[in-house]
């Protein structure tokens, strides 16, 4: 089974009904594909959702396994990704995305 960690930007577009390549792929996921999340993604989604949508977004997040975070390894790896991408001339909008 393939697992996918979907970025909050894709979830936001999906929840808003935006139709693009990624949201269309998300909508057509097969049963052999598993969606997972991570708490930084949950944080971003729940911080931006209107109050009326909090319960449905919490249900969505609760329906997926949440990947464990190893704070030492993961945050240092995120800093490394940020530096590597910046070194080739690109800037990542948010370190959370790393």
PDB file of C-alpha atoms in Angstrom:
ATOM      1  CA  UNK A   1       0.000   0.000   0.000  1.00  0.00           C
ATOM      2  CA  UNK A   2       1.324   3.428  -0.918  1.00  0.00           C
ATOM      3  CA  UNK A   3       1.048   6.195   1.681  1.00  0.00           C
ATOM      4  CA  UNK A   4       0.825   9.896   0.850  1.00  0.00           C
ATOM      5  CA  UNK A   5       1.549  12.856   3.097  1.00  0.00           C
ATOM      6  CA  UNK A   6      -0.540  15.669   1.625  1.00  0.00           C
ATOM      7  CA  UNK A   7       0.642  19.243   2.205  1.00  0.00           C
ATOM      8  CA  UNK A   8      -1.742  21.709   3.811  1.00  0.00           C
ATOM      9  CA  UNK A   9      -1.809  23.834   0.633  1.00  0.00           C
ATOM     10  CA  UNK A  10      -3.310  20.901  -1.281  1.00  0.00           C
ATOM     11  CA  UNK A  11      -5.828  20.212   1.506  1.00  0.00           C
ATOM     12  CA  UNK A  12      -6.821  23.888   1.588  1.00  0.00           C
ATOM     13  CA  UNK A  13      -7.484  23.922  -2.158  1.00  0.00           C
ATOM     14  CA  UNK A  14      -9.351  20.612  -1.900  1.00  0.00           C
ATOM     15  CA  UNK A  15     -11.546  21.884   0.951  1.00  0.00           C
ATOM     16  CA  UNK A  16     -12.242  25.096  -0.978  1.00  0.00           C
ATOM     17  CA  UNK A  17     -13.296  23.093  -4.043  1.00  0.00           C
ATOM     18  CA  UNK A  18     -10.395  24.272  -6.205  1.00  0.00           C
ATOM     19  CA  UNK A  19      -9.855  21.968  -9.153  1.00  0.00           C
ATOM     20  CA  UNK A  20      -6.217  21.499 -10.116  1.00  0.00           C
ATOM     21  CA  UNK A  21      -3.928  18.558 -10.802  1.00  0.00           C
ATOM     22  CA  UNK A  22      -3.162  17.844  -7.145  1.00  0.00           C
ATOM     23  CA  UNK A  23      -6.683  18.237  -5.775  1.00  0.00           C
ATOM     24  CA  UNK A  24      -8.045  16.115  -8.606  1.00  0.00           C
ATOM     25  CA  UNK A  25      -5.502  13.416  -7.719  1.00  0.00           C
ATOM     26  CA  UNK A  26      -6.488  13.660  -4.070  1.00  0.00           C
ATOM     27  CA  UNK A  27     -10.159  13.259  -4.982  1.00  0.00           C
ATOM     28  CA  UNK A  28      -9.442  10.162  -7.050  1.00  0.00           C
ATOM     29  CA  UNK A  29      -7.213   8.287  -4.603  1.00  0.00           C
ATOM     30  CA  UNK A  30      -7.626   4.533  -4.898  1.00  0.00           C
ATOM     31  CA  UNK A  31      -8.322   2.275  -1.938  1.00  0.00           C
ATOM     32  CA  UNK A  32      -4.779   0.896  -2.275  1.00  0.00           C
ATOM     33  CA  UNK A  33      -3.423   4.349  -1.404  1.00  0.00           C
ATOM     34  CA  UNK A  34      -3.360   5.534   2.176  1.00  0.00           C
ATOM     35  CA  UNK A  35      -3.397   9.145   3.304  1.00  0.00           C
ATOM     36  CA  UNK A  36      -1.360  10.121   6.338  1.00  0.00           C
ATOM     37  CA  UNK A  37      -0.862  13.445   8.047  1.00  0.00           C
ATOM     38  CA  UNK A  38       1.534  15.109  10.472  1.00  0.00           C
ATOM     39  CA  UNK A  39       0.805  17.542  13.262  1.00  0.00           C
ATOM     40  CA  UNK A  40       2.366  20.576  11.490  1.00  0.00           C
ATOM     41  CA  UNK A  41      -0.138  20.019   8.658  1.00  0.00           C
ATOM     42  CA  UNK A  42      -2.990  19.649  11.157  1.00  0.00           C
ATOM     43  CA  UNK A  43      -1.854  22.864  12.861  1.00  0.00           C
ATOM     44  CA  UNK A  44      -1.874  24.818   9.592  1.00  0.00           C
ATOM     45  CA  UNK A  45      -5.299  23.504   8.565  1.00  0.00           C
ATOM     46  CA  UNK A  46      -6.939  24.092  11.938  1.00  0.00           C
ATOM     47  CA  UNK A  47      -5.433  27.577  12.292  1.00  0.00           C
ATOM     48  CA  UNK A  48      -6.894  28.708   8.990  1.00  0.00           C
ATOM     49  CA  UNK A  49     -10.298  27.038   8.905  1.00  0.00           C
ATOM     50  CA  UNK A  50     -13.360  29.158   9.668  1.00  0.00           C
ATOM     51  CA  UNK A  51     -14.927  28.330  13.030  1.00  0.00           C
ATOM     52  CA  UNK A  52     -17.872  26.596  11.349  1.00  0.00           C
ATOM     53  CA  UNK A  53     -15.514  24.147   9.619  1.00  0.00           C
ATOM     54  CA  UNK A  54     -13.355  23.123  12.577  1.00  0.00           C
ATOM     55  CA  UNK A  55     -15.276  19.947  13.429  1.00  0.00           C
ATOM     56  CA  UNK A  56     -15.237  18.628   9.849  1.00  0.00           C
ATOM     57  CA  UNK A  57     -11.510  19.341   9.459  1.00  0.00           C
ATOM     58  CA  UNK A  58     -10.808  17.650  12.807  1.00  0.00           C
ATOM     59  CA  UNK A  59     -12.782  14.604  11.608  1.00  0.00           C
ATOM     60  CA  UNK A  60     -10.777  14.561   8.381  1.00  0.00           C
ATOM     61  CA  UNK A  61      -7.481  14.764  10.275  1.00  0.00           C
ATOM     62  CA  UNK A  62      -8.588  12.137  12.798  1.00  0.00           C
ATOM     63  CA  UNK A  63      -9.411   9.738   9.953  1.00  0.00           C
ATOM     64  CA  UNK A  64      -5.731   9.518   8.965  1.00  0.00           C
ATOM     65  CA  UNK A  65      -2.755   8.119  10.831  1.00  0.00           C
ATOM     66  CA  UNK A  66      -0.467  10.900  12.036  1.00  0.00           C
ATOM     67  CA  UNK A  67       3.236  10.422  11.427  1.00  0.00           C
ATOM     68  CA  UNK A  68       5.385  10.611  14.526  1.00  0.00           C
ATOM     69  CA  UNK A  69       7.812  13.481  14.757  1.00  0.00           C
ATOM     70  CA  UNK A  70      11.379  12.944  15.902  1.00  0.00           C
ATOM     71  CA  UNK A  71      12.085  16.531  16.916  1.00  0.00           C
ATOM     72  CA  UNK A  72      15.856  16.172  16.862  1.00  0.00           C
ATOM     73  CA  UNK A  73      16.112  14.478  13.463  1.00  0.00           C
ATOM     74  CA  UNK A  74      13.130  16.053  11.703  1.00  0.00           C
ATOM     75  CA  UNK A  75      13.729  19.690  12.552  1.00  0.00           C
ATOM     76  CA  UNK A  76      17.424  19.463  11.704  1.00  0.00           C
ATOM     77  CA  UNK A  77      16.577  17.758   8.432  1.00  0.00           C
ATOM     78  CA  UNK A  78      14.066  20.545   7.711  1.00  0.00           C
ATOM     79  CA  UNK A  79      16.785  23.168   8.256  1.00  0.00           C
ATOM     80  CA  UNK A  80      19.072  21.218   5.900  1.00  0.00           C
ATOM     81  CA  UNK A  81      16.352  21.076   3.221  1.00  0.00           C
ATOM     82  CA  UNK A  82      15.753  24.815   3.588  1.00  0.00           C
ATOM     83  CA  UNK A  83      19.491  25.585   3.199  1.00  0.00           C
ATOM     84  CA  UNK A  84      19.910  23.221   0.240  1.00  0.00           C
ATOM     85  CA  UNK A  85      16.970  24.707  -1.633  1.00  0.00           C
ATOM     86  CA  UNK A  86      18.117  28.263  -0.874  1.00  0.00           C
ATOM     87  CA  UNK A  87      21.626  27.371  -2.119  1.00  0.00           C
ATOM     88  CA  UNK A  88      20.219  26.626  -5.587  1.00  0.00           C
ATOM     89  CA  UNK A  89      18.366  29.933  -5.727  1.00  0.00           C
ATOM     90  CA  UNK A  90      14.911  29.156  -4.371  1.00  0.00           C
ATOM     91  CA  UNK A  91      13.263  30.216  -1.156  1.00  0.00           C
ATOM     92  CA  UNK A  92      10.735  28.021   0.593  1.00  0.00           C
ATOM     93  CA  UNK A  93       7.850  30.153   1.821  1.00  0.00           C
ATOM     94  CA  UNK A  94       7.584  28.478   5.202  1.00  0.00           C
ATOM     95  CA  UNK A  95      10.014  26.313   7.113  1.00  0.00           C
ATOM     96  CA  UNK A  96       7.043  24.176   8.174  1.00  0.00           C
ATOM     97  CA  UNK A  97       6.863  23.055   4.547  1.00  0.00           C
ATOM     98  CA  UNK A  98      10.339  21.549   4.885  1.00  0.00           C
TER      99      UNK A  98
END
